[in-house]
Short mmCIF file of C-alpha atoms and ligand atoms in Angstrom, two decimals:
data_model
loop_
_atom_site.label_atom_id
_atom_site.label_comp_id
_atom_site.label_asym_id
_atom_site.label_seq_id
_atom_site.Cartn_x
_atom_site.Cartn_y
_atom_site.Cartn_z
CA MET A 18 -14.15 5.79 18.30
CA ARG A 19 -13.05 2.26 19.49
CA LEU A 20 -10.04 0.69 17.08
CA VAL A 21 -9.48 -2.77 17.08
CA PRO A 22 -5.88 -3.86 16.99
CA PHE A 23 -4.38 -3.60 13.35
CA ALA A 24 -3.26 -7.13 13.02
CA LEU A 25 -0.56 -6.76 10.39
CA GLU A 26 1.02 -3.96 11.79
CA ARG A 27 1.28 -5.58 15.50
CA TRP A 28 2.67 -8.72 13.82
CA MET A 29 5.40 -6.97 11.72
CA THR A 30 6.31 -4.86 14.56
CA THR A 31 6.97 -8.31 16.34
CA TYR A 32 9.88 -9.04 13.91
CA GLU A 33 10.77 -6.55 11.64
CA THR A 34 13.69 -5.25 13.54
CA ARG A 35 14.60 -8.85 14.56
CA VAL A 36 14.99 -10.68 11.44
CA GLU A 37 17.78 -10.86 8.61
CA TYR A 38 15.72 -11.20 6.05
CA ASP A 39 12.51 -9.17 5.58
CA LEU A 40 10.52 -10.36 2.79
CA ALA A 41 7.42 -9.16 4.19
CA GLU A 42 8.06 -5.72 3.67
CA SER A 43 5.71 -4.02 1.61
CA GLY A 44 7.73 -1.25 0.23
CA ILE A 45 10.98 -0.93 -1.77
CA HIS A 46 14.51 -1.01 -0.56
CA PRO A 47 14.61 2.85 1.25
CA LEU A 48 16.94 5.39 -0.01
CA THR A 49 19.36 7.60 2.50
CA THR A 50 18.75 11.22 2.53
CA ALA A 51 22.16 11.34 0.62
CA GLU A 52 21.04 8.61 -2.10
CA LEU A 53 17.99 10.75 -2.68
CA LEU A 54 19.45 13.95 -3.02
CA ALA A 55 22.30 12.25 -5.42
CA PHE A 56 19.30 11.75 -8.03
CA ASP A 57 19.38 16.03 -8.16
CA ALA A 58 21.55 17.75 -10.93
CA ASP A 59 23.48 19.64 -7.72
CA PRO A 60 23.34 17.26 -4.66
CA GLU A 61 25.40 19.33 -2.55
CA ARG A 62 23.43 22.57 -3.17
CA ARG A 63 20.40 20.74 -2.07
CA MET A 64 21.92 19.30 0.84
CA ARG A 65 22.66 22.93 1.99
CA GLU A 66 19.25 23.86 1.22
CA LEU A 67 17.89 20.90 3.54
CA LEU A 68 20.23 22.13 6.17
CA ALA A 69 19.11 25.63 6.08
CA ILE A 70 15.50 25.01 6.76
CA PRO A 71 14.11 26.50 9.98
CA LEU A 72 12.89 23.60 12.48
CA ASN A 73 9.59 25.51 12.40
CA TYR A 74 5.93 24.44 12.10
CA SER A 75 5.86 24.04 8.24
CA GLU A 76 2.58 25.37 6.09
CA ALA A 77 0.11 23.25 7.46
CA ARG A 78 -1.49 22.05 4.19
CA GLY A 79 2.03 21.29 2.97
CA THR A 80 4.02 23.93 1.27
CA ASP A 81 2.57 25.21 -2.18
CA GLU A 82 5.70 23.96 -4.14
CA LEU A 83 4.99 20.42 -3.07
CA ARG A 84 1.00 20.74 -3.17
CA THR A 85 1.56 22.08 -6.94
CA ARG A 86 3.89 19.18 -7.78
CA ILE A 87 1.30 16.54 -6.66
CA ALA A 88 -1.80 18.66 -8.16
CA ASP A 89 0.57 18.35 -11.62
CA THR A 90 0.24 14.40 -11.37
CA TYR A 91 -3.78 14.70 -11.94
CA ARG A 92 -5.48 16.33 -14.38
CA ASP A 93 -6.97 19.84 -13.92
CA LEU A 94 -5.94 19.98 -10.31
CA THR A 95 -4.52 23.02 -8.34
CA SER A 96 -2.72 23.19 -4.89
CA ASP A 97 -5.89 23.95 -3.33
CA ASP A 98 -7.52 20.42 -4.18
CA VAL A 99 -4.52 18.91 -2.32
CA LEU A 100 -3.67 18.32 1.22
CA VAL A 101 -0.48 16.75 2.16
CA THR A 102 -0.71 14.19 5.17
CA THR A 103 1.34 12.19 7.37
CA GLY A 104 1.66 9.34 4.95
CA ALA A 105 -1.64 7.46 3.08
CA ILE A 106 -2.22 6.16 6.40
CA GLU A 107 -3.25 9.54 7.78
CA ALA A 108 -5.18 10.27 4.48
CA ASN A 109 -7.40 7.91 4.52
CA TYR A 110 -8.37 8.29 8.35
CA LEU A 111 -8.97 11.85 7.85
CA ILE A 112 -11.19 11.38 4.55
CA PHE A 113 -13.13 8.44 6.60
CA ASN A 114 -13.72 10.90 9.62
CA ALA A 115 -14.17 14.31 7.65
CA LEU A 116 -16.75 12.72 5.50
CA LEU A 117 -18.53 9.91 7.08
CA GLN A 118 -20.96 9.13 10.00
CA PRO A 119 -22.44 6.69 11.82
CA GLY A 120 -24.88 4.81 10.24
CA ASP A 121 -23.86 5.43 6.48
CA HIS A 122 -23.40 2.77 4.10
CA VAL A 123 -19.69 1.89 3.04
CA VAL A 124 -18.48 -0.56 0.52
CA SER A 125 -14.69 -1.67 1.40
CA ILE A 126 -12.51 -3.87 -0.48
CA TYR A 127 -11.59 -7.27 1.38
CA PRO A 128 -8.91 -8.37 1.78
CA ALA A 129 -7.06 -4.78 2.32
CA TYR A 130 -4.99 -2.84 4.46
CA GLN A 131 -6.96 -3.14 7.26
CA GLN A 132 -7.85 0.64 8.10
CA LEU A 133 -9.71 0.46 5.08
CA TYR A 134 -12.65 -1.13 6.54
CA THR A 135 -11.65 -1.03 10.30
CA VAL A 136 -12.06 2.96 10.57
CA PRO A 137 -15.51 3.08 8.75
CA GLU A 138 -16.71 0.59 11.35
CA ALA A 139 -15.21 2.28 14.12
CA ILE A 140 -17.15 5.43 12.90
CA GLY A 141 -20.36 3.18 13.28
CA CYS A 142 -20.78 2.39 9.45
CA GLU A 143 -22.31 -0.11 8.30
CA VAL A 144 -19.47 -1.75 6.20
CA SER A 145 -20.00 -4.35 3.34
CA CYS A 146 -17.07 -5.82 1.79
CA LEU A 147 -16.30 -6.52 -1.73
CA GLU A 148 -14.18 -9.81 -1.72
CA ILE A 149 -11.20 -10.21 -4.00
CA ARG A 150 -11.17 -13.88 -4.59
CA GLU A 151 -8.25 -16.25 -5.76
CA GLU A 152 -10.77 -18.33 -7.53
CA ASN A 153 -11.50 -15.20 -9.79
CA HIS A 154 -7.48 -14.68 -10.27
CA TYR A 155 -7.95 -11.61 -7.63
CA GLN A 156 -10.17 -9.61 -10.25
CA TYR A 157 -12.35 -7.01 -8.75
CA ASP A 158 -15.98 -8.41 -8.99
CA LEU A 159 -17.65 -5.20 -9.88
CA ASP A 160 -21.07 -7.11 -10.92
CA GLU A 161 -21.04 -7.96 -6.78
CA LEU A 162 -20.08 -4.33 -6.35
CA ALA A 163 -23.36 -3.41 -8.29
CA ARG A 164 -24.93 -5.51 -6.11
CA LEU A 165 -23.83 -4.15 -2.69
CA VAL A 166 -23.88 -0.63 -3.67
CA ASN A 167 -27.34 1.18 -2.55
CA THR A 168 -29.06 4.70 -1.91
CA ARG A 169 -27.89 4.86 1.36
CA THR A 170 -24.08 4.25 0.56
CA ARG A 171 -21.88 6.81 1.19
CA MET A 172 -18.49 5.84 0.06
CA ILE A 173 -16.87 2.93 -2.14
CA VAL A 174 -13.01 2.19 -1.06
CA VAL A 175 -10.84 0.72 -3.70
CA ASN A 176 -7.39 -0.03 -3.61
CA THR A 177 -5.60 -0.32 -6.70
CA PRO A 178 -2.83 -1.63 -7.14
CA HIS A 179 -4.09 -3.70 -4.57
CA ASN A 180 -2.32 -4.83 -0.81
CA PRO A 181 -1.80 -8.09 -0.41
CA THR A 182 -2.90 -9.67 -3.80
CA GLY A 183 -1.28 -7.27 -6.51
CA ALA A 184 -4.56 -7.04 -7.95
CA ALA A 185 -4.92 -3.82 -10.31
CA MET A 186 -7.74 -2.37 -11.92
CA THR A 187 -8.07 -1.52 -15.72
CA ALA A 188 -9.48 1.90 -16.71
CA ALA A 189 -12.67 0.26 -17.88
CA GLU A 190 -13.01 -1.37 -14.16
CA CYS A 191 -12.32 2.21 -12.62
CA ALA A 192 -14.82 3.98 -14.75
CA ARG A 193 -17.46 1.53 -13.81
CA VAL A 194 -16.53 2.15 -10.18
CA TYR A 195 -17.05 5.85 -10.65
CA ALA A 196 -20.33 5.56 -12.47
CA LEU A 197 -21.80 3.23 -9.86
CA ALA A 198 -20.71 5.57 -7.11
CA ASP A 199 -21.86 8.81 -9.00
CA SER A 200 -25.26 7.12 -9.54
CA VAL A 201 -26.48 7.04 -5.99
CA GLY A 202 -24.17 10.12 -4.87
CA ALA A 203 -21.36 8.58 -3.21
CA TYR A 204 -17.65 9.00 -2.97
CA VAL A 205 -14.76 6.78 -4.00
CA LEU A 206 -11.94 6.77 -2.16
CA ALA A 207 -9.26 5.28 -4.04
CA ASP A 208 -6.32 4.06 -2.01
CA GLU A 209 -3.18 4.55 -4.75
CA ALA A 210 -0.44 4.06 -2.34
CA TYR A 211 1.12 1.72 -5.17
CA ARG A 212 0.52 4.04 -7.89
CA TRP A 213 3.30 4.29 -10.63
CA LEU A 214 3.98 0.41 -9.44
CA THR A 215 3.67 -1.29 -12.68
CA VAL A 216 4.60 -4.74 -13.37
CA ASP A 217 6.29 -5.85 -16.54
CA GLY A 218 5.84 -2.46 -17.85
CA MET A 219 1.98 -2.98 -18.38
CA PRO A 220 0.68 0.62 -17.88
CA LEU A 221 -1.49 1.18 -14.99
CA PRO A 222 -4.83 3.30 -15.52
CA PRO A 223 -4.57 7.20 -14.58
CA PRO A 224 -5.68 7.90 -10.82
CA PHE A 225 -9.19 7.83 -9.75
CA ARG A 226 -9.43 11.53 -9.18
CA ASP A 227 -9.09 12.32 -12.89
CA LEU A 228 -12.70 10.63 -13.31
CA GLY A 229 -14.25 13.27 -11.61
CA PRO A 230 -15.30 15.22 -8.05
CA ARG A 231 -16.77 12.19 -6.31
CA ALA A 232 -13.37 10.45 -6.56
CA ILE A 233 -10.70 11.24 -3.72
CA SER A 234 -7.27 9.67 -4.46
CA VAL A 235 -4.90 8.60 -2.10
CA GLY A 236 -1.16 8.76 -2.54
CA THR A 237 1.88 8.37 -0.64
CA VAL A 238 5.87 8.89 -1.68
CA SER A 239 6.00 5.76 0.75
CA LYS A 240 6.03 2.78 -1.76
CA PRO A 241 6.90 4.10 -5.33
CA PHE A 242 9.93 6.08 -3.82
CA GLY A 243 11.21 3.99 -1.12
CA ILE A 244 11.03 6.94 1.25
CA PRO A 245 8.70 5.68 3.88
CA GLY A 246 10.47 7.26 6.28
CA ILE A 247 9.62 11.19 5.53
CA ARG A 248 6.03 10.11 6.15
CA ILE A 249 4.73 11.89 3.61
CA GLY A 250 1.25 11.36 1.95
CA TRP A 251 -1.69 13.36 0.35
CA ILE A 252 -5.27 13.62 -0.60
CA ALA A 253 -5.93 14.57 -4.21
CA ALA A 254 -9.64 15.70 -3.95
CA THR A 255 -11.82 18.94 -4.82
CA ALA A 256 -10.87 22.11 -2.97
CA GLU A 257 -13.79 21.61 -0.56
CA ILE A 258 -13.28 18.19 0.56
CA ALA A 259 -9.45 19.12 0.90
CA ALA A 260 -10.40 22.05 3.14
CA ARG A 261 -12.79 19.38 5.50
CA CYS A 262 -9.99 16.98 5.86
CA TRP A 263 -7.64 20.14 7.01
CA ALA A 264 -9.70 20.76 9.44
CA TYR A 265 -9.85 17.63 10.67
CA ARG A 266 -6.05 17.43 10.85
CA ASP A 267 -5.72 20.35 12.76
CA TYR A 268 -6.45 17.47 15.71
CA THR A 269 -4.15 14.82 14.43
CA SER A 270 -0.72 15.87 13.24
CA LEU A 271 -1.30 19.95 12.29
CA SER A 272 1.52 20.19 9.58
CA PRO A 273 3.91 17.78 7.80
CA GLY A 274 7.39 18.01 8.53
CA GLY A 275 9.29 20.88 7.17
CA LEU A 276 12.22 18.53 6.09
CA SER A 277 9.97 16.09 4.89
CA ASP A 278 7.97 18.57 2.75
CA TYR A 279 11.50 19.47 1.15
CA LEU A 280 12.70 16.23 0.35
CA ALA A 281 8.94 14.97 -1.22
CA CYS A 282 9.55 18.17 -3.49
CA ARG A 283 13.48 16.65 -4.45
CA THR A 284 11.68 13.45 -5.00
CA PHE A 285 9.00 14.88 -7.49
CA ALA A 286 11.51 17.14 -9.52
CA ASN A 287 13.12 13.46 -10.19
CA ARG A 288 10.40 11.11 -10.29
CA GLU A 289 11.08 9.36 -13.19
CA ALA A 290 14.85 8.32 -12.40
CA ILE A 291 13.81 7.52 -8.73
CA LEU A 292 10.71 5.27 -10.30
CA ALA A 293 13.63 3.55 -12.82
CA ARG A 294 15.31 2.47 -9.82
CA THR A 295 12.26 1.07 -7.92
CA HIS A 296 11.22 -0.72 -10.95
CA ALA A 297 14.73 -2.51 -11.64
CA ILE A 298 14.57 -3.91 -7.99
CA SER A 299 10.95 -5.09 -8.29
CA ALA A 300 11.55 -6.53 -11.87
CA GLU A 301 14.59 -8.48 -10.84
CA ASN A 302 12.78 -9.74 -7.58
CA LEU A 303 9.86 -10.85 -9.75
CA ARG A 304 12.21 -12.93 -12.04
CA THR A 305 13.81 -14.38 -9.15
CA LEU A 306 10.47 -15.21 -7.69
CA ARG A 307 8.76 -16.83 -10.81
CA ALA A 308 11.96 -19.21 -11.36
CA PHE A 309 11.55 -20.19 -7.39
CA ILE A 310 7.76 -20.62 -7.97
CA ALA A 311 8.26 -22.53 -11.27
CA GLU A 312 10.82 -24.73 -9.51
CA ARG A 313 8.98 -25.19 -6.26
CA GLY A 314 5.53 -25.67 -7.62
CA ASP A 315 4.96 -28.53 -5.37
CA LEU A 316 5.23 -26.21 -2.27
CA PHE A 317 4.00 -22.88 -3.61
CA THR A 318 1.49 -21.65 -6.59
CA TRP A 319 0.62 -17.95 -6.89
CA VAL A 320 -1.72 -15.59 -8.78
CA GLU A 321 0.84 -13.23 -10.46
CA PRO A 322 0.58 -9.22 -9.24
CA ARG A 323 -0.79 -7.03 -12.12
CA GLY A 324 0.34 -3.91 -10.36
CA GLY A 325 2.01 -3.00 -7.14
CA LEU A 326 5.01 -4.70 -4.78
CA LEU A 327 2.91 -7.24 -3.40
CA GLY A 328 1.72 -10.97 -3.73
CA LEU A 329 0.29 -14.03 -2.04
CA LEU A 330 1.82 -17.39 -1.76
CA ARG A 331 -0.49 -20.24 -1.59
CA TYR A 332 1.60 -22.87 0.46
CA HIS A 333 0.43 -26.49 0.25
CA LEU A 334 0.70 -27.65 3.70
CA ASP A 335 -2.10 -27.94 6.18
CA MET A 336 -0.81 -25.46 8.92
CA PRO A 337 -2.19 -21.96 9.74
CA SER A 338 -0.52 -19.05 8.22
CA ALA A 339 0.42 -17.34 11.53
CA VAL A 340 2.03 -20.58 13.03
CA VAL A 341 4.08 -20.83 9.71
CA ALA A 342 5.29 -17.39 9.32
CA ASN A 343 5.99 -16.97 13.38
CA ARG A 344 8.32 -20.43 12.91
CA LEU A 345 9.92 -19.16 9.75
CA ALA A 346 10.86 -15.94 11.61
CA GLU A 347 12.24 -17.76 14.96
CA GLU A 348 13.92 -20.53 12.86
CA GLU A 349 15.13 -18.94 9.91
CA SER A 350 14.90 -15.18 10.34
CA VAL A 351 12.91 -14.55 7.49
CA MET A 352 9.45 -12.42 7.52
CA LEU A 353 6.93 -13.57 5.11
CA ALA A 354 3.77 -12.02 6.23
CA PRO A 355 0.69 -14.61 7.49
CA GLY A 356 -2.32 -14.44 5.21
CA SER A 357 -4.57 -14.70 8.31
CA ALA A 358 -3.70 -10.95 9.09
CA PHE A 359 -5.46 -10.38 5.84
CA GLY A 360 -8.68 -12.86 6.36
CA MET A 361 -6.37 -15.07 3.72
CA GLU A 362 -5.35 -18.36 5.53
CA GLY A 363 -3.05 -20.65 3.57
CA ARG A 364 -0.99 -18.01 2.46
CA LEU A 365 1.65 -15.65 2.83
CA ARG A 366 2.41 -12.31 1.64
CA ILE A 367 5.43 -11.49 0.11
CA GLY A 368 7.04 -8.23 -1.02
CA LEU A 369 9.16 -7.62 -4.33
CA GLY A 370 10.85 -4.46 -2.82
CA GLY A 371 14.00 -5.97 -1.21
CA GLN A 372 17.69 -5.69 -2.10
CA PRO A 373 17.68 -8.40 -4.89
CA GLU A 374 20.86 -10.38 -3.34
CA ARG A 375 18.84 -10.67 0.06
CA PHE A 376 15.68 -11.52 -1.53
CA ILE A 377 17.63 -14.27 -3.34
CA ALA A 378 19.14 -15.28 0.03
CA GLY A 379 15.94 -15.01 2.03
CA LEU A 380 14.14 -17.44 -0.62
CA GLU A 381 16.79 -19.85 -0.10
CA ARG A 382 16.02 -19.92 3.62
CA VAL A 383 12.13 -20.17 2.65
CA ASP A 384 12.94 -23.15 0.81
CA ARG A 385 14.89 -24.76 3.21
CA PHE A 386 12.19 -24.14 6.17
CA PHE A 387 9.51 -25.70 3.95
CA THR A 388 11.17 -28.47 2.70
CA ARG A 389 11.60 -29.29 6.48
CA LEU A 390 8.40 -28.75 7.71
CA ARG A 391 6.87 -30.74 4.81
CA ASP A 392 9.23 -33.79 6.21
CA GLU A 393 8.04 -32.97 9.58
CA VAL A 394 4.48 -33.21 8.68
CA SER A 395 5.01 -36.09 6.63
CA ASP A 396 6.66 -37.63 9.40
CA ARG A 397 3.77 -37.13 11.65
CA GLY A 398 1.45 -39.26 9.06
CA LEU A 399 -0.42 -35.67 8.50
C1 LIG B 421 -2.79 0.07 0.70
C2 LIG B 421 -1.81 1.10 1.92
N1 LIG B 421 -2.66 2.15 2.25
C3 LIG B 421 -1.89 2.85 2.85
C4 LIG B 421 -0.52 2.11 3.19
C5 LIG B 421 0.30 3.54 4.37
O1 LIG B 421 1.27 3.90 3.78
P1 LIG B 421 2.22 5.03 3.97
O2 LIG B 421 3.48 4.83 4.51
O3 LIG B 421 1.98 6.43 2.83
O4 LIG B 421 1.53 5.90 5.44
C6 LIG B 421 0.04 1.16 3.12
C7 LIG B 421 1.28 0.65 3.65
O5 LIG B 421 1.61 -0.39 3.81
C8 LIG B 421 -0.79 0.49 2.23
O6 LIG B 421 -0.55 -0.84 1.62
#
């Protein structure tokens, strides 16, 4: 299998350890281990338990405790329906490899986290893209999906809430996607990396897996809980699909790290409190960003996110987004991800998960940079 370079990840690694203000980051300001355990009623006891875990290979599918805690967040699932993975990225990779064959037809959301269409392509599938467009206010066009799906379609790949636009499906839209897949005997792979991440408290629909056995939900602790470093994600499917993905995983990462598995269990035990922290950070940054865009409408416009932690800023200058993003990083030490990494030229992706004071300071530099850039462009008579 030949994989093409992952454009966004390559770009992020160029700058993420060098810049002062990373406003491109897709997650929430991360917790330390001590901060995570402090959500517990007895943090000292938890720290002792953590330090006493033997550094052995841990249970290959994830511990029964962790799989049960994850299963409990879905309707009628048991721990056998869940496979713990090395982040959502491995979950998606395993599902594609375990369930798809060369020549299968796949419909995938676009733009998207790149693996969602490039891994099926690398397997040799015929991939049709379901585009999310700004002129539709980043709504999922399910009439177009109905036109793209055919009797050879083996999988429909969606991501809700969506990276990079912040789009989010309604319950009725999820049901329609499931019905379309069911009508042709296809699976739905729902990348729900941004699950639980509401905007303005607007409720999100239940996960896709609750709709039936053709839906496979992918989840992660990375985005909602601010702990991407523990690299814990999961597949919530049927026991049969989870077992097929597990067999593939014997060739990739074998088992989750035991320390990570333990920390993920403590995270689920304190889920609501940790999510409250996440929502407080993202809500504050959203308020800041709304005020910024209202003031700088001459420079930026956007379609507000309906869920998740991300949005796309359209900038009103005729300059490629890669040039803008590189110069912003070099000249102001601020990262905003270039839309070109998603095939969305003229836009920059912004994340709402940074520390609120740093988010404000970073935006001040963005303002300074774009004011300078506009003067430069008008001096050149462009
Ligand atoms: C849509 C989507 N899926 C999967 C991932 C991978 O997440 P994880 O850290 O769980 O591997 C990301 C990370 O940015 C993402 O945005």
